[in-house]
PDB file of C-alpha atoms in Angstrom:
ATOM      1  CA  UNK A  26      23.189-235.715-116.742  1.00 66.00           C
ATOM      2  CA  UNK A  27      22.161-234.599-113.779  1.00 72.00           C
ATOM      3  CA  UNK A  28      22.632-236.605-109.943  1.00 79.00           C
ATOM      4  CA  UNK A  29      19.268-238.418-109.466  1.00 78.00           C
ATOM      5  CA  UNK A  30      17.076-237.419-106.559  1.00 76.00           C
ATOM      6  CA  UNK A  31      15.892-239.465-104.159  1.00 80.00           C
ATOM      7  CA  UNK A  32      11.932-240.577-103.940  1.00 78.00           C
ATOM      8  CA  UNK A  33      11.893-239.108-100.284  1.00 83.00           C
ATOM      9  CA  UNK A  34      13.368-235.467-101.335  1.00 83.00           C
ATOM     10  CA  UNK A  35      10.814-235.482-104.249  1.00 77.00           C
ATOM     11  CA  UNK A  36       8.294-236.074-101.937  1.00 76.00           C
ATOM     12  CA  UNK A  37       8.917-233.187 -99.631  1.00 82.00           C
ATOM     13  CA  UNK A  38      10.134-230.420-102.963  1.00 78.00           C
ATOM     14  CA  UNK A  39       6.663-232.324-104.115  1.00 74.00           C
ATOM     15  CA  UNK A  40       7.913-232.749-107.680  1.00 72.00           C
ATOM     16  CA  UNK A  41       6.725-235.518-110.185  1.00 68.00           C
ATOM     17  CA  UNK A  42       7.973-238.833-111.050  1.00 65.00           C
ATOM     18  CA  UNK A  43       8.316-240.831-108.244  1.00 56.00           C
ATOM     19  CA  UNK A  44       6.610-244.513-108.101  1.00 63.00           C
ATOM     20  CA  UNK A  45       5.473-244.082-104.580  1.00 58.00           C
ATOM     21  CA  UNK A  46       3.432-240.796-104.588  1.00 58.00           C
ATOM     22  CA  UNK A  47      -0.092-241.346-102.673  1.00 65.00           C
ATOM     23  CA  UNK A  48      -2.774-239.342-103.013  1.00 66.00           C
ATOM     24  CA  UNK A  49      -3.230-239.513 -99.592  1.00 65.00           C
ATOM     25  CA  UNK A  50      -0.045-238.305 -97.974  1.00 65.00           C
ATOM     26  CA  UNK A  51      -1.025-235.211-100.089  1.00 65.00           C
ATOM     27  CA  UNK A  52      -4.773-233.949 -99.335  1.00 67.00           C
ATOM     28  CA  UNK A  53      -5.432-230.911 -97.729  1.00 72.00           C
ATOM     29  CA  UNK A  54      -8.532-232.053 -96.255  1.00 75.00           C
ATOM     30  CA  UNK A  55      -9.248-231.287 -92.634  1.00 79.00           C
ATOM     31  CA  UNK A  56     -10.015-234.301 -90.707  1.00 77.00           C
ATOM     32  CA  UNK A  57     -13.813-234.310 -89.647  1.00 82.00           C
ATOM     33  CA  UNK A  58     -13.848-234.102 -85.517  1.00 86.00           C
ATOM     34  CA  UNK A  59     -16.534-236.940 -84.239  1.00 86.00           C
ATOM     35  CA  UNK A  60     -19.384-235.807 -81.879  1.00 87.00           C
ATOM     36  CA  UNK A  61     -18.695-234.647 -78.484  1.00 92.00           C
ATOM     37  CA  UNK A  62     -19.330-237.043 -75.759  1.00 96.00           C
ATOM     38  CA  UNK A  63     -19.908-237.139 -71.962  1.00 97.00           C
ATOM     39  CA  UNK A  64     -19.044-239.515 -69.244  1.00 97.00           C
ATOM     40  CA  UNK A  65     -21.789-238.584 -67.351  1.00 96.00           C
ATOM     41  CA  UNK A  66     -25.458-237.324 -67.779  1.00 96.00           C
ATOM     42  CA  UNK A  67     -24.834-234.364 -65.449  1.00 96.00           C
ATOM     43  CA  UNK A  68     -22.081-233.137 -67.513  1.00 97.00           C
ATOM     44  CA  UNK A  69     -23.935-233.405 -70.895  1.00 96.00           C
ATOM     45  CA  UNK A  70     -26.991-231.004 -69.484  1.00 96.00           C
ATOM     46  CA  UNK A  71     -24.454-228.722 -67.778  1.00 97.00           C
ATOM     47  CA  UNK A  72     -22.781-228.234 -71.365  1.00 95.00           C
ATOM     48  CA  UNK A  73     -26.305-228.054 -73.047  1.00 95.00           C
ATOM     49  CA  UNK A  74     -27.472-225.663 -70.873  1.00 95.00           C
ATOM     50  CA  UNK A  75     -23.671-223.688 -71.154  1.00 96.00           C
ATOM     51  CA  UNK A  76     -24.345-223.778 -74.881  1.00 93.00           C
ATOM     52  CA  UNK A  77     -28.418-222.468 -74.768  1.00 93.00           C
ATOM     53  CA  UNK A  78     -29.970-225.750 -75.032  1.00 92.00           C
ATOM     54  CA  UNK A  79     -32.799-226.182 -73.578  1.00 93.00           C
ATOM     55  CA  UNK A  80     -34.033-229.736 -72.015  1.00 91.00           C
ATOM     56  CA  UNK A  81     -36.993-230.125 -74.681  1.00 91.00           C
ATOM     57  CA  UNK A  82     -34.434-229.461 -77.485  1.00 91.00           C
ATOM     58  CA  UNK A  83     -32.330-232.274 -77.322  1.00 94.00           C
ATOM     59  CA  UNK A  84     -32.161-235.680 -76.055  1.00 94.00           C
ATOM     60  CA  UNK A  85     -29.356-237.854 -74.919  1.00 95.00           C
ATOM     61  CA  UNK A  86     -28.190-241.035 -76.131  1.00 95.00           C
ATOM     62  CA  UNK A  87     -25.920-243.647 -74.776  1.00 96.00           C
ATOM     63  CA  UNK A  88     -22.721-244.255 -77.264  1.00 94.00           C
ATOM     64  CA  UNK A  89     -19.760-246.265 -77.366  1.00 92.00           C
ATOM     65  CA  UNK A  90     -20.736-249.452 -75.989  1.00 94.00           C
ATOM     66  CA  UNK A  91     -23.291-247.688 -73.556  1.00 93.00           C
ATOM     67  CA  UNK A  92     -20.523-245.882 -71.791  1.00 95.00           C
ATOM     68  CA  UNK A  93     -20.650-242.523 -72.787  1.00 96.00           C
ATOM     69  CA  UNK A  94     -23.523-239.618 -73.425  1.00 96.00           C
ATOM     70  CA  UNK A  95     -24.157-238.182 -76.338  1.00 96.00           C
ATOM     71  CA  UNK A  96     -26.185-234.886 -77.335  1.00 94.00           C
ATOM     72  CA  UNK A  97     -28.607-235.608 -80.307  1.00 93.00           C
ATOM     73  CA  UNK A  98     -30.409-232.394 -81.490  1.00 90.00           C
ATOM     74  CA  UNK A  99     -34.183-232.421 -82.003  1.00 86.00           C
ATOM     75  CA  UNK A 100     -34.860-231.587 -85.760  1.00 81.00           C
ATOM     76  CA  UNK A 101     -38.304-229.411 -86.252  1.00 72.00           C
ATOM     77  CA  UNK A 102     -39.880-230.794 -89.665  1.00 70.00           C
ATOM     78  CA  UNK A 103     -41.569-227.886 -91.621  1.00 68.00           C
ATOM     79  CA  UNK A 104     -44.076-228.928 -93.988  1.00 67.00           C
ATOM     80  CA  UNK A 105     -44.003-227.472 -97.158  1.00 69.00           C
ATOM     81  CA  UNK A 106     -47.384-226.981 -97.587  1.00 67.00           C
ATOM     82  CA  UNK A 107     -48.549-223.789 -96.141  1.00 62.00           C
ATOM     83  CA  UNK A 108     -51.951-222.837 -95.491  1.00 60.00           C
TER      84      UNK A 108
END
């Protein structure tokens, strides 16, 4: 019979049979990456304007217990009925 292996080396060959495999110490899934925010209004438009926004296409909104900026994209609404 062969030595037993421990849970910790089964993890990391990532064979079967251990009690304590999570799903989660196994996904693949890139973390999602939270909206960029500013400190200051000046340096929101400067990046807006670096990135070929222009002042009517956006608006800014205060985030984070009203301490930071944040850069909230207009959306244009297209109706679907078309003359």
């Amino acid at each position: 019979m062969p030595k037993k292996i421990h849970t910790r080396v089964k993890r990391k060959k990532g064979q079967k049979g251990t009690h304590l495999r999570k799903r989660y110490l196994f996904t693949t899934r890139p973390a999602k990456k939270g909206a960029r925010t500013f400190n200051t209004e000046e340096q929101a438009h400067a990046w807006a304007t670096a990135h070929g926004m222009k002042k009517d296409d956006y608006t800014l909104v205060r985030v984070k217990n009203f301490m930071k900026f944040q850069i909230q994209q207009k959306t244009v609404r297209v109706s679907k009925l078309q003359p």
